[in-house]
Short mmCIF file of C-alpha atoms in Angstrom, two decimals:
data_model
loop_
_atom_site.label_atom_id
_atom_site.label_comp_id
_atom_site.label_asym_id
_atom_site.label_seq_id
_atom_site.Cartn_x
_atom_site.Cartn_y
_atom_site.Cartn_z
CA UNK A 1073 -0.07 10.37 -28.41
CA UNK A 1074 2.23 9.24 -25.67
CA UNK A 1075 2.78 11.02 -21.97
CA UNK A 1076 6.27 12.83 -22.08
CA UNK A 1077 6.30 10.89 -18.41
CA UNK A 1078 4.55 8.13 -16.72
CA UNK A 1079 4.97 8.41 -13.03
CA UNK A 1080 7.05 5.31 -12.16
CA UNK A 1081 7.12 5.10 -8.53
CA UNK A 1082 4.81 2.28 -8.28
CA UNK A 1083 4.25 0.63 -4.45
CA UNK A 1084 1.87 -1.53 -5.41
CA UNK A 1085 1.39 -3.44 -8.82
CA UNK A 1086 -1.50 -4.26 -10.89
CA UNK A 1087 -0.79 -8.25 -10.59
CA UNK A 1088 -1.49 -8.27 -6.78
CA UNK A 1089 -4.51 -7.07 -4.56
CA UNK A 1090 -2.51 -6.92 -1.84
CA UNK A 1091 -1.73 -4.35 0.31
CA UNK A 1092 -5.17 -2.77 0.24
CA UNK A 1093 -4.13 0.83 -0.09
CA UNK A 1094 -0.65 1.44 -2.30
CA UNK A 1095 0.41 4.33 -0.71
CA UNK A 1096 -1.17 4.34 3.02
CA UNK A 1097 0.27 2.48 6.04
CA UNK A 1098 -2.42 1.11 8.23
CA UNK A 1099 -2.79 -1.58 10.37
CA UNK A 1100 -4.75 -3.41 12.89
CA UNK A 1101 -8.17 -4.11 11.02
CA UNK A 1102 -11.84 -4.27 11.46
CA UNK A 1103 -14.64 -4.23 9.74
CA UNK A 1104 -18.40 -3.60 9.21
CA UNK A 1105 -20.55 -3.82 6.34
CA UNK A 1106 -23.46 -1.09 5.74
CA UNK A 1107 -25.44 -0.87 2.66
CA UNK A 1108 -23.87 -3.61 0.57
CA UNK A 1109 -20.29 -2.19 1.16
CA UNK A 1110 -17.87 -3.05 3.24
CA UNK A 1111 -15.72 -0.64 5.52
CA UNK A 1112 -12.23 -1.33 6.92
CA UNK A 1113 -10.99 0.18 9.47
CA UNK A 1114 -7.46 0.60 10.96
CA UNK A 1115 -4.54 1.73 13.24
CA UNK A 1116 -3.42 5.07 11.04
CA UNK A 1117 0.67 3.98 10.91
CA UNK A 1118 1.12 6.67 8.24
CA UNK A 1119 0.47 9.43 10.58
CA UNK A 1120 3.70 8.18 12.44
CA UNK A 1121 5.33 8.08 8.98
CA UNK A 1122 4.86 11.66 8.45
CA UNK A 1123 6.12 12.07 11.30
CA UNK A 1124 9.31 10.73 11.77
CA UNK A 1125 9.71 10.41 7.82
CA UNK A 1126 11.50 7.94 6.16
CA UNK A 1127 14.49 7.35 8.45
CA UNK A 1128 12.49 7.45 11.75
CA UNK A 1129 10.98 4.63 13.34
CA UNK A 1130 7.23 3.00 13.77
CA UNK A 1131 6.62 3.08 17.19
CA UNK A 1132 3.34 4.03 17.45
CA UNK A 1133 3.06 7.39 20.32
CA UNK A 1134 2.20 9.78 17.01
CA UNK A 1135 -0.54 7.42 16.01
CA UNK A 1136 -4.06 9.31 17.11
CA UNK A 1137 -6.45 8.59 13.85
CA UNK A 1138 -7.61 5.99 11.66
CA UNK A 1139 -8.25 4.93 7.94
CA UNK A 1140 -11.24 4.11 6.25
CA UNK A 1141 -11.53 2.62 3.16
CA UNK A 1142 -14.69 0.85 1.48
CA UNK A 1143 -15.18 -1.88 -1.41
CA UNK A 1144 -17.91 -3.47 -2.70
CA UNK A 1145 -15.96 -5.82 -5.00
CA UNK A 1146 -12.83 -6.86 -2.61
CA UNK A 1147 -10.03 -5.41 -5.01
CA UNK A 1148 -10.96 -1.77 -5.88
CA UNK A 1149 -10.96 0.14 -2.78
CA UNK A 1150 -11.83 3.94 -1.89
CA UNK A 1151 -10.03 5.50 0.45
CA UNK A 1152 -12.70 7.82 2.71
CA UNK A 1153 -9.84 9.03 4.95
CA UNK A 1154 -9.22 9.32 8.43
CA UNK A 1155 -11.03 9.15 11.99
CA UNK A 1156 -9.23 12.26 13.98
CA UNK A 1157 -9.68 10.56 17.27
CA UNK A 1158 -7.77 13.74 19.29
CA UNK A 1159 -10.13 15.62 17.73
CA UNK A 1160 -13.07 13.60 19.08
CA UNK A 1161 -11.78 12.53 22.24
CA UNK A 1162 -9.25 15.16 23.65
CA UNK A 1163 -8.22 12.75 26.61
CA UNK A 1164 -7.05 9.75 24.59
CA UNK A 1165 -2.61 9.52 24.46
CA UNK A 1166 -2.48 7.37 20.91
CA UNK A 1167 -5.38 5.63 19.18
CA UNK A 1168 -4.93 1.83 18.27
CA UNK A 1169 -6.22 -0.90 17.13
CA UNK A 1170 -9.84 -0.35 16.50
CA UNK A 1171 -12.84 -3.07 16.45
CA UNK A 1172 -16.18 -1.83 15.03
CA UNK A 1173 -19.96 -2.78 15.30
CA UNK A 1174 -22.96 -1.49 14.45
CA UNK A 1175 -27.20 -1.98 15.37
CA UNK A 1176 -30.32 -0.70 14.15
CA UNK A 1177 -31.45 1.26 17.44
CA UNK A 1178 -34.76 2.36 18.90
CA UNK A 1179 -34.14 5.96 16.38
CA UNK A 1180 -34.56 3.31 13.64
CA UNK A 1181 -30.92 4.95 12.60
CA UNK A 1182 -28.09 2.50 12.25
CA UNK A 1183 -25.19 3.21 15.01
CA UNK A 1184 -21.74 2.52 14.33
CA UNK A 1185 -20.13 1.68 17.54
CA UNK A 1186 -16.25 2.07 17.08
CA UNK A 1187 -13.94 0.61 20.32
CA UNK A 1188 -10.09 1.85 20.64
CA UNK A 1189 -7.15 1.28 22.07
CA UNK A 1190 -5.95 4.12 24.22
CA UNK A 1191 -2.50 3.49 23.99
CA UNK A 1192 -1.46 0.35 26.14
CA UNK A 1193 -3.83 1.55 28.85
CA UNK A 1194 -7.51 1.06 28.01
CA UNK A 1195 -10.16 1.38 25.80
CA UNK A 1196 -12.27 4.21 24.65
CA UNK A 1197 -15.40 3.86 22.33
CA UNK A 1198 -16.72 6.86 19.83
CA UNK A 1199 -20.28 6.26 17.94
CA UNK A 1200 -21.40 7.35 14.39
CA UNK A 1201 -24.78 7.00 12.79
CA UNK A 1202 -22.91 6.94 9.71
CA UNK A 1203 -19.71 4.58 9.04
CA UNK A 1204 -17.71 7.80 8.04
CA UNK A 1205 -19.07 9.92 10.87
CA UNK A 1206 -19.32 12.71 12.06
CA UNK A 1207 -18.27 10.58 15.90
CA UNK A 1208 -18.85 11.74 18.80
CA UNK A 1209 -17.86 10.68 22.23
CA UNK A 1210 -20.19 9.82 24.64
CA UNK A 1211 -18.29 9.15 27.78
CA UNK A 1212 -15.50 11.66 27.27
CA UNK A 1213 -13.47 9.25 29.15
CA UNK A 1214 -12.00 5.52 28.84
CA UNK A 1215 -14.59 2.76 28.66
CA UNK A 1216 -11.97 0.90 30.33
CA UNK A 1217 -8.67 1.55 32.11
CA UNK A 1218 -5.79 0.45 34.78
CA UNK A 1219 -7.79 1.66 37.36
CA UNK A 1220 -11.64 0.21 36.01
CA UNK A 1221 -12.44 -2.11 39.24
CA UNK A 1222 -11.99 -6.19 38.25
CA UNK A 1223 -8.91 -5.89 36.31
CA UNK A 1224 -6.30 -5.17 38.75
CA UNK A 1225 -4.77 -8.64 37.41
CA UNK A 1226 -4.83 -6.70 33.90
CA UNK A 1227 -1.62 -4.50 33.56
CA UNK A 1228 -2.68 -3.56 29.49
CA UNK A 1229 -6.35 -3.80 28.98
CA UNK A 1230 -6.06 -2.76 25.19
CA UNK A 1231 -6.69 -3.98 21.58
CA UNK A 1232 -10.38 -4.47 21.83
CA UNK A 1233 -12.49 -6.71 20.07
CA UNK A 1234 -16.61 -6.38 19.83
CA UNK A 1235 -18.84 -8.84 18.51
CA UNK A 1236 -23.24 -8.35 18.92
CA UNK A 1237 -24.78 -12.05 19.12
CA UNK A 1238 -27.93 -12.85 18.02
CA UNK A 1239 -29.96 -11.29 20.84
CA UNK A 1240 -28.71 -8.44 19.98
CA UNK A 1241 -25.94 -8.06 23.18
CA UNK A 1242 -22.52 -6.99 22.42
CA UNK A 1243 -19.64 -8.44 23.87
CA UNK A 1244 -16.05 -6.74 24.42
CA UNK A 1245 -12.79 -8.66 24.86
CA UNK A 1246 -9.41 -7.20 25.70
CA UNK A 1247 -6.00 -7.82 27.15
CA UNK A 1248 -2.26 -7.49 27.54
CA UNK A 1249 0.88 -7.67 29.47
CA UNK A 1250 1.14 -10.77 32.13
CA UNK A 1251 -0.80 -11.21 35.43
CA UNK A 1252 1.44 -10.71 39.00
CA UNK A 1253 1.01 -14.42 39.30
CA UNK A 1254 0.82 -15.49 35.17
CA UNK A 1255 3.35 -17.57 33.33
CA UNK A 1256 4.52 -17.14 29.56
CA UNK A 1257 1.92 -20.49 28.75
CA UNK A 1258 -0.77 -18.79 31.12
CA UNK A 1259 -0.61 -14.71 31.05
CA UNK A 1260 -3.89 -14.46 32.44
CA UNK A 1261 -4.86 -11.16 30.92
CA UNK A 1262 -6.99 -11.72 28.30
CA UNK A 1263 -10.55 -10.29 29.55
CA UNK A 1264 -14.56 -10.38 27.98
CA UNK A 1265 -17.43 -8.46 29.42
CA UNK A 1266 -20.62 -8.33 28.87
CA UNK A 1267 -21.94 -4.82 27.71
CA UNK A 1268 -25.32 -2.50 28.22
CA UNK A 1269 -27.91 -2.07 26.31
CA UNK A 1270 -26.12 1.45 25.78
CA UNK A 1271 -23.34 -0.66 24.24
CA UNK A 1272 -21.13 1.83 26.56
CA UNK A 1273 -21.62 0.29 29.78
CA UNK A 1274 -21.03 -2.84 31.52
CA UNK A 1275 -23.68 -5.26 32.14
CA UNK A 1276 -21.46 -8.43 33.64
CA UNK A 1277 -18.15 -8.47 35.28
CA UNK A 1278 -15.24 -9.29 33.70
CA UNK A 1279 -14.10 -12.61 32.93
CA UNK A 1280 -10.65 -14.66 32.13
CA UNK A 1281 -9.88 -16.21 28.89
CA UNK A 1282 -7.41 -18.79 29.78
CA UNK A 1283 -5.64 -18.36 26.23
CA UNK A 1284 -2.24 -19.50 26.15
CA UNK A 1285 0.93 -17.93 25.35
CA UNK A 1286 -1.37 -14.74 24.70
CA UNK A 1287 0.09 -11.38 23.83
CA UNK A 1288 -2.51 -8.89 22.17
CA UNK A 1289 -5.20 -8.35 19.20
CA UNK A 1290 -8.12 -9.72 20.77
CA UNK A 1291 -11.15 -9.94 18.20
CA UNK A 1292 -14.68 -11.15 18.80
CA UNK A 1293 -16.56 -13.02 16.08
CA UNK A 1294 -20.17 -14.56 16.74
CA UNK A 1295 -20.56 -17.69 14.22
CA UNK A 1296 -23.96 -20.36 14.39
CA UNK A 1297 -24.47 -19.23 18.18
CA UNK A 1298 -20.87 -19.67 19.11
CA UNK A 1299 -18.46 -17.14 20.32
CA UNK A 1300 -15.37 -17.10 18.75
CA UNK A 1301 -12.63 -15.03 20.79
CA UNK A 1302 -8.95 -14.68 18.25
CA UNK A 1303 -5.85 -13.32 19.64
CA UNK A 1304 -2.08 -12.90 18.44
CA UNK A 1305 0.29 -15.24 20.37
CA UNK A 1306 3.52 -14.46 21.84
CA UNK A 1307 7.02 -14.52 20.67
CA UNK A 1308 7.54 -16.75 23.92
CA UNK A 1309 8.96 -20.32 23.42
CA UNK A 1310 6.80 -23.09 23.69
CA UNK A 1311 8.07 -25.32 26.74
CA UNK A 1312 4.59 -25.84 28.14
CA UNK A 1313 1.62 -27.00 26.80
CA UNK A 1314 -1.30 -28.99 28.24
CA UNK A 1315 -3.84 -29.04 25.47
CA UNK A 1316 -5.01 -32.15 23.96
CA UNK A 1317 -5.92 -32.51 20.57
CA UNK A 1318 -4.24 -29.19 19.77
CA UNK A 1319 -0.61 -28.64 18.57
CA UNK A 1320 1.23 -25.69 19.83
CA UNK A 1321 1.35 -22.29 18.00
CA UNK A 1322 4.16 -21.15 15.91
CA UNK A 1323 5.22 -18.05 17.27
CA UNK A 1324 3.46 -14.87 16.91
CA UNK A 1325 0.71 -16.69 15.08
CA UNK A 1326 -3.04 -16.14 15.44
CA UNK A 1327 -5.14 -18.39 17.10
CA UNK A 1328 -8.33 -18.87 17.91
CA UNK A 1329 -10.52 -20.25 21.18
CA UNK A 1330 -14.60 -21.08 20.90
CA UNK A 1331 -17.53 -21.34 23.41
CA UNK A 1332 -20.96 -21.17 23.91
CA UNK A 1333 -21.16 -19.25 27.41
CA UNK A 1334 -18.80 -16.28 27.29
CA UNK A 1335 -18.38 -15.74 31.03
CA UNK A 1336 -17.82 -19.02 31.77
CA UNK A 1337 -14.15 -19.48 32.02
CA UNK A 1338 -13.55 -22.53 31.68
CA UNK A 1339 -15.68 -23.12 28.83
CA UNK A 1340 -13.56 -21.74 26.44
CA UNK A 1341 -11.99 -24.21 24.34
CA UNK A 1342 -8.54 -23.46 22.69
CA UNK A 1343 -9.07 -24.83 19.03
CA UNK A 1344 -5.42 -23.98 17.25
CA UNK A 1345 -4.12 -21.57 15.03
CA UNK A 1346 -5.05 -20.14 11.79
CA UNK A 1347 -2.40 -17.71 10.50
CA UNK A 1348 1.13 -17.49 11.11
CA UNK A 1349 3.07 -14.77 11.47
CA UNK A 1350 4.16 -13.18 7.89
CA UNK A 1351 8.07 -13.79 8.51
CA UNK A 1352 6.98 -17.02 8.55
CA UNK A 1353 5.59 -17.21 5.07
CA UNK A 1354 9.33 -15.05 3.30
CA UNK A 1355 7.62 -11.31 4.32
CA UNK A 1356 9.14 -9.16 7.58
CA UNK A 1357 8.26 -10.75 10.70
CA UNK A 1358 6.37 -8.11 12.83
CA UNK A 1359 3.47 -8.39 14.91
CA UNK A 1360 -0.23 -10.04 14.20
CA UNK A 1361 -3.46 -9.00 14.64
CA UNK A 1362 -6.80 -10.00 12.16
CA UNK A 1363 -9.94 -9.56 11.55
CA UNK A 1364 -12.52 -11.87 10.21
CA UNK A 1365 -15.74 -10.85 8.51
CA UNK A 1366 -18.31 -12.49 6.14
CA UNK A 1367 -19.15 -10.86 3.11
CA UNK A 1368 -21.38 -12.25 0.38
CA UNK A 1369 -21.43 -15.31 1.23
CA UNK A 1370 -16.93 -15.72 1.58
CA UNK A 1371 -15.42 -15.13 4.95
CA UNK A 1372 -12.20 -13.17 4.39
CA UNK A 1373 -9.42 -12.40 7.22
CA UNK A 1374 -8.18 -8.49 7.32
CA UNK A 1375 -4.46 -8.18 8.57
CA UNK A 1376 -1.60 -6.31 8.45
CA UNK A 1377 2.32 -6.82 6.80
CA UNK A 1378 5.22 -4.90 6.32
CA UNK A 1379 4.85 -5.66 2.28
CA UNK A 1380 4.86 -1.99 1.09
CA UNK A 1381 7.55 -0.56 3.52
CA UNK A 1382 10.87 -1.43 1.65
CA UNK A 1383 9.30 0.02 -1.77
CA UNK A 1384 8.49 3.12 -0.01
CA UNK A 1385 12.05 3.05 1.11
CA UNK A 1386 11.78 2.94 4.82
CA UNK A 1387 12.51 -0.19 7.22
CA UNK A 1388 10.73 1.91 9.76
CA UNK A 1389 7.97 -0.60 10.92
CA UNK A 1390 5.26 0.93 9.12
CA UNK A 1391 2.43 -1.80 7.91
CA UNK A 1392 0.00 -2.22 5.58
CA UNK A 1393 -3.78 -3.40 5.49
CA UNK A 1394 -3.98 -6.96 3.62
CA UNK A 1395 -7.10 -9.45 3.04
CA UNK A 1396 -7.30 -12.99 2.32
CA UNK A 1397 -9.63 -15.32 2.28
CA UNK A 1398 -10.30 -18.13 5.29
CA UNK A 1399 -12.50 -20.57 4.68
CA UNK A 1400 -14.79 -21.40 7.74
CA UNK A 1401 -16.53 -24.80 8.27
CA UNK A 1402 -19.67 -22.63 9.84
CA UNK A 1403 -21.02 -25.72 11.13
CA UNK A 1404 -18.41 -26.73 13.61
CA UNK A 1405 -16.66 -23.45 13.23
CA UNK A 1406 -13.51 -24.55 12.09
CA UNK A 1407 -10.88 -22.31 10.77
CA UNK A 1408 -8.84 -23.66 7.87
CA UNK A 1409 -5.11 -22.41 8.04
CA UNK A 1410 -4.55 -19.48 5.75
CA UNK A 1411 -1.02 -17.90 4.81
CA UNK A 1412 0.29 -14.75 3.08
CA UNK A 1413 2.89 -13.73 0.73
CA UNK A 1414 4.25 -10.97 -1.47
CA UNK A 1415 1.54 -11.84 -4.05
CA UNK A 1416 -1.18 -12.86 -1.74
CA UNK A 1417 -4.86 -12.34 -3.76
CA UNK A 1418 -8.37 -12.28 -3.98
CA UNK A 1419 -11.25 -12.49 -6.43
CA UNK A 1420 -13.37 -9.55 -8.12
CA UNK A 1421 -16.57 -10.81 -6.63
CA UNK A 1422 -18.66 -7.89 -8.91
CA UNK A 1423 -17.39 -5.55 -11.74
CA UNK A 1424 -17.54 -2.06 -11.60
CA UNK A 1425 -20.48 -0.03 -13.74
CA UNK A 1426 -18.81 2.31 -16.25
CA UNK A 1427 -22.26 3.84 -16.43
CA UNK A 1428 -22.61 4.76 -12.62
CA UNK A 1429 -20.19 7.80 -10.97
CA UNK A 1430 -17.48 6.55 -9.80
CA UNK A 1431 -15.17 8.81 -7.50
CA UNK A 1432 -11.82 8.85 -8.45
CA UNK A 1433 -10.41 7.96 -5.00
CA UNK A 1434 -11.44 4.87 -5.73
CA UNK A 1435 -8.82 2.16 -7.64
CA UNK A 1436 -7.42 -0.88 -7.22
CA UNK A 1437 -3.90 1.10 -7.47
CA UNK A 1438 -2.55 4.10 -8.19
CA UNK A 1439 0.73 5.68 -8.76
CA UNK A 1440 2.16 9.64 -7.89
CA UNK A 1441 -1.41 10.69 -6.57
CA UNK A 1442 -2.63 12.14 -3.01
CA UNK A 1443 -6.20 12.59 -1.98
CA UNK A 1444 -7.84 16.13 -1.89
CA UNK A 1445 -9.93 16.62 1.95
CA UNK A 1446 -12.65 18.31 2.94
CA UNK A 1447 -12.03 18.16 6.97
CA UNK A 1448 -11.00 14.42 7.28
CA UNK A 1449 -12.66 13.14 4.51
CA UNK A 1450 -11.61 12.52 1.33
CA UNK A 1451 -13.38 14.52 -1.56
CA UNK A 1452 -10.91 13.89 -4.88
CA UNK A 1453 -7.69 12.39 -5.83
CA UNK A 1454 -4.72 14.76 -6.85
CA UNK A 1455 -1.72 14.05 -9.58
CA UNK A 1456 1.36 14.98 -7.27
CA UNK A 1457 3.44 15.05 -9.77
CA UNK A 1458 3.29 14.78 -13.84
CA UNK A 1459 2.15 11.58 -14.74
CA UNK A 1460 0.39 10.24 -12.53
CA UNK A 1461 -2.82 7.87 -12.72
CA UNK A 1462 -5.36 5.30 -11.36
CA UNK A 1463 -6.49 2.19 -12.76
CA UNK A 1464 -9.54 0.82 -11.55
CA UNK A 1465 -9.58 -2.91 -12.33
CA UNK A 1466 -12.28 -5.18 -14.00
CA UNK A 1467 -14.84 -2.68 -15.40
CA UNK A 1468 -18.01 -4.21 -16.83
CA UNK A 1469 -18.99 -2.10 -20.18
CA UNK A 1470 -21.53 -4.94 -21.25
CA UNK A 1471 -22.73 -5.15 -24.44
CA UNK A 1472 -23.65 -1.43 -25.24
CA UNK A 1473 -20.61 0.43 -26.35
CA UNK A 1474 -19.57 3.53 -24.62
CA UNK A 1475 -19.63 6.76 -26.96
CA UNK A 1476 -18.62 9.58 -24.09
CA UNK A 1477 -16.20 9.58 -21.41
CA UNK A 1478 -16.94 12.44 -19.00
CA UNK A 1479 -15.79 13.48 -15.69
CA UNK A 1480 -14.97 16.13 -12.89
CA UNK A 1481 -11.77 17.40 -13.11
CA UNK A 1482 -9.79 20.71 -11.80
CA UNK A 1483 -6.16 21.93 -12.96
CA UNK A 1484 -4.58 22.51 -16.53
CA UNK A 1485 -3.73 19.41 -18.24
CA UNK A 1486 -4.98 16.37 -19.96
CA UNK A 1487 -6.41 13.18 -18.88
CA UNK A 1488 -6.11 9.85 -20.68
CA UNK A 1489 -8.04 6.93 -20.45
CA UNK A 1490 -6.16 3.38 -21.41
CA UNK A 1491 -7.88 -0.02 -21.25
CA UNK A 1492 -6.07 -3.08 -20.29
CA UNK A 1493 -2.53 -1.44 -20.68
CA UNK A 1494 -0.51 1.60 -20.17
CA UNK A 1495 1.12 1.83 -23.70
CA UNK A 1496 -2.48 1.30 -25.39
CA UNK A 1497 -4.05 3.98 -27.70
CA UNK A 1498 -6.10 6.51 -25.17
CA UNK A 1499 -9.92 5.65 -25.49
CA UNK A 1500 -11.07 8.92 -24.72
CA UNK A 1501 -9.08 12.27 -23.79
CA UNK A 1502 -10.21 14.91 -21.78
CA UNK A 1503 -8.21 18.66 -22.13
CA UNK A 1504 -8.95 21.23 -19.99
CA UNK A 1505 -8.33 24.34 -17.52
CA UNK A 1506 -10.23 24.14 -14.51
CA UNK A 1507 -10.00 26.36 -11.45
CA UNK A 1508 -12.46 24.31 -9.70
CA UNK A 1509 -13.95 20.47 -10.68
CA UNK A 1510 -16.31 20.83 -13.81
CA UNK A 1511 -17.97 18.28 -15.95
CA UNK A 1512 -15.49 18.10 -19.17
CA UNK A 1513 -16.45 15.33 -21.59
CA UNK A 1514 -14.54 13.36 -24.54
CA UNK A 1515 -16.10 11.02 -27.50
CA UNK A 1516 -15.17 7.51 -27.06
CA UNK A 1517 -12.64 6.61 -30.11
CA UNK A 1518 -14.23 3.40 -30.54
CA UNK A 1519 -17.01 1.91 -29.04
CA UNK A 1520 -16.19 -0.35 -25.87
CA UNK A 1521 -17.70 -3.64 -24.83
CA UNK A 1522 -16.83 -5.96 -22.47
CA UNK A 1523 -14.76 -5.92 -19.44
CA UNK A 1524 -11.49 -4.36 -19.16
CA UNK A 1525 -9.27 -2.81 -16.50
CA UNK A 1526 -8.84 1.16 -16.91
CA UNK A 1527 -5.73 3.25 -16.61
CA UNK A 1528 -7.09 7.18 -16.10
CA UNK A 1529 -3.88 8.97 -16.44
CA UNK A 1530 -2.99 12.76 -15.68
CA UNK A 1531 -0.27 14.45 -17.78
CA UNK A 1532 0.49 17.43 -15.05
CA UNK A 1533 0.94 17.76 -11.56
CA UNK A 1534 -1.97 19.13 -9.16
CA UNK A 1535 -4.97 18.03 -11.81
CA UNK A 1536 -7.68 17.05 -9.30
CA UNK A 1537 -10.06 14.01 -10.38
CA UNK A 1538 -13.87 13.90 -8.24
CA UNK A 1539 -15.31 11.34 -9.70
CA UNK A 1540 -15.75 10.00 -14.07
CA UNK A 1541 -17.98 7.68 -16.17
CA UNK A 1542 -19.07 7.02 -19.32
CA UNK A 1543 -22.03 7.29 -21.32
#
């Protein structure tokens, strides 16, 4: 039995793990792990998209949410959905750019501590005791603005980044623009505080990074007791440069600057750069911004490209979330250059458990789907159009062979399930007519062992998939 149509419109292929999501634009990434998963964060570019639609153009005033998604294995990723920042903070204009943190507080409750750009003209900060929410805000006003007294030398005091060092005090950088009296080597902008114990206060005043040819995407990581402060440079040509031992940046590159007193100015030591800019590596050249984060035992770097944009037939500006891995000499905190490319990967670190539920928003990629919400979460996937399908990569059936595929499903159709390729025989097939998501269950057609990659494919537009496994 063969689909009368497999939906074809395919932005992101099974070879590649790259972009994260194939069908959401996001950008600007953070991180925080909770519970042995790993949540990404970012700037919600497809809010823009569906905005201005294919034709229009990415620049950014529509932006006022955010994208989660989580993985536990680095290549299959759910999508959670969004942060409605208006929603939670009514003041803000747009909502960049975010850097997350979390700590175990005196409630013994974890508390997520999520730091914004409000457009080009501060930062805000919303908190979570969950890493999908509910948030709330707590100031109901800018942490940090043009008018916040100490950074009248600070034109754009956005793109945060938060780190919490071993004593348990959190940090906040920020910066943009150029200083009355800066220079394109020197644009004195680029800010750290130290914060309160209420992680929404100030407990320092603000001090200068002397990072040069700085632009934006400040980020705060906190490695073997040393503070490591990473920044996007500028497009600016490199006629000055006064730093031994330290070649200039390519342009719009990241780079990276170290010390072991924060607010010590000139402590900071510039140590080079670690990722050029993507039109420097045969993708679109747009702007940089990363985020590094440790994860069983690998240190990966989150960023963004314009990979997905062309498939999705738009030139708009629109980015996607990407990951890599950087290897990090903890020791004496080295950075070892890393660069992307169309087919940019990394490794399944854990397979997936046929045996546990699995939701179906979660997949390495997808094709012809949307997500089904329940407020701003997401709660199913849904076949937009005949079709369509999933496939979840590197499942671990083990040794015991599967005899029942079963899952919770909604609409009138079938669903297949293919291992290892889209023309196989169907494992298992599920038919049904659902007005709501019920259990429906299929024998196995022959026992399964191993690992494989699975295809879960829907025959008919608006069949709704919660979550599947076997048995």
């Amino acid at each position: 039995m063969k689909f009368t149509q497999v939906c074809g419109d395919v932005y992101k292929t099974e070879e590649c793990s790259n972009p994260i999501s194939p069908a959401v634009f996001c950008a600007d990434p953070t991180a925080i792990e909770y519970e042995g998963r790993l949540y990404v964060y970012g700037t919600n570019d497809h809010q823009q998209y569906e905005t201005v639609g294919d034709d229009g153009k990415n620049t950014y005033e529509s932006i006022k949410s955010f994208v989660i998604f989580s993985t536990d294995d680095m290549v299959n990723w759910t999508y959670h959905g969004k942060i409605d920042t208006e929603a939670v903070a009514p003041w803000i204009m747009s909502s960049w750019a975010p850097s997350i943190t979390s700590r175990v507080e005196d409630d013994g409750l974890t508390h997520f501590y999520l730091y914004f750009s409000n457009n080009g003209c501060g930062v805000g900060v919303i908190t979570a005791t969950s890493p999908t929410g509910p948030w709330s805000d707590p100031l109901g006003k800018p942490l940090v603005s043009t008018a916040t007294p100490g950074l009248e030398k600070c034109p754009n005091p956005f793109d945060p980044g938060v780190c919490i060092d071993d004593d348990g005090v959190g940090w906040l950088s920020f910066g943009g623009g150029k200083a009355s009296d800066g220079t394109d080597y020197m644009p004195g902008v680029s800010r750290i505080v130290k914060l309160g114990d209420d992680m929404i206060s100030f407990a320092s005043d603000f001090a200068e990074i002397n990072a040069p040819y700085f632009f934006e995407a400040s980020e705060l990581n906190y490695i073997n007791g040393t503070y490591v402060y990473t920044y996007n440079n500028s497009w600016e040509k490199r006629i000055e440069w006064g730093i031994e031992g330290a070649s200039r940046p390519s342009a719009c590159s990241m780079s990276y600057m170290t010390t072991k007193t924060p607010l010590d100015t000139d402590s900071w030591v510039y140590r080079g750069d670690y990722f050029p800019n993507p039109g420097e590596c045969g993708l679109d050249y747009s702007n940089n911004h990363s985020h590094l984060h440790k994860y069983k035992g690998k240190y990966y770097m989150f960023h963004h490209t314009m990979l997905k944009q062309s498939k999705m037939k738009t030139r708009g500006g629109f980015r996607s979330l990407c990951v890599s891995e950087l290897p990090v000499d903890e020791e004496n905190v080295v950075f070892t250059e890393t660069k992307t490319s169309a087919k940019s990967n990394v490794t399944q670190i854990k397979y997936v458990d046929p045996y546990a539920e699995n939701c179906g928003e979660a997949s390495f990629t997808s094709a012809g789907v949307s997500y089904e919400y329940d407020g701003c979460l997401v709660k199913a996937v849904r076949a937009e159009e005949s079709g369509a399908w999933i496939y979840v990569k590197g499942v671990d059936f083990g040794d015991r062979k599967a005899e029942i595929f079963s899952a919770a499903v909604s609409g009138n159709g079938r669903i297949e399930v293919r291992a290892d390729n889209m023309e196989s025989k169907p494992m298992a097939v599920l038919e049904f007519e659902n007005d709501s998501c019920t259990g429906v269950y299929s024998k196995v057609s022959e026992g399964i062992e191993g690992v494989h990659d699975l295809y879960i494919m829907m025959s008919d537009e608006n069949i709704v998939l919660d979550c599947w496994s076997f048995i």
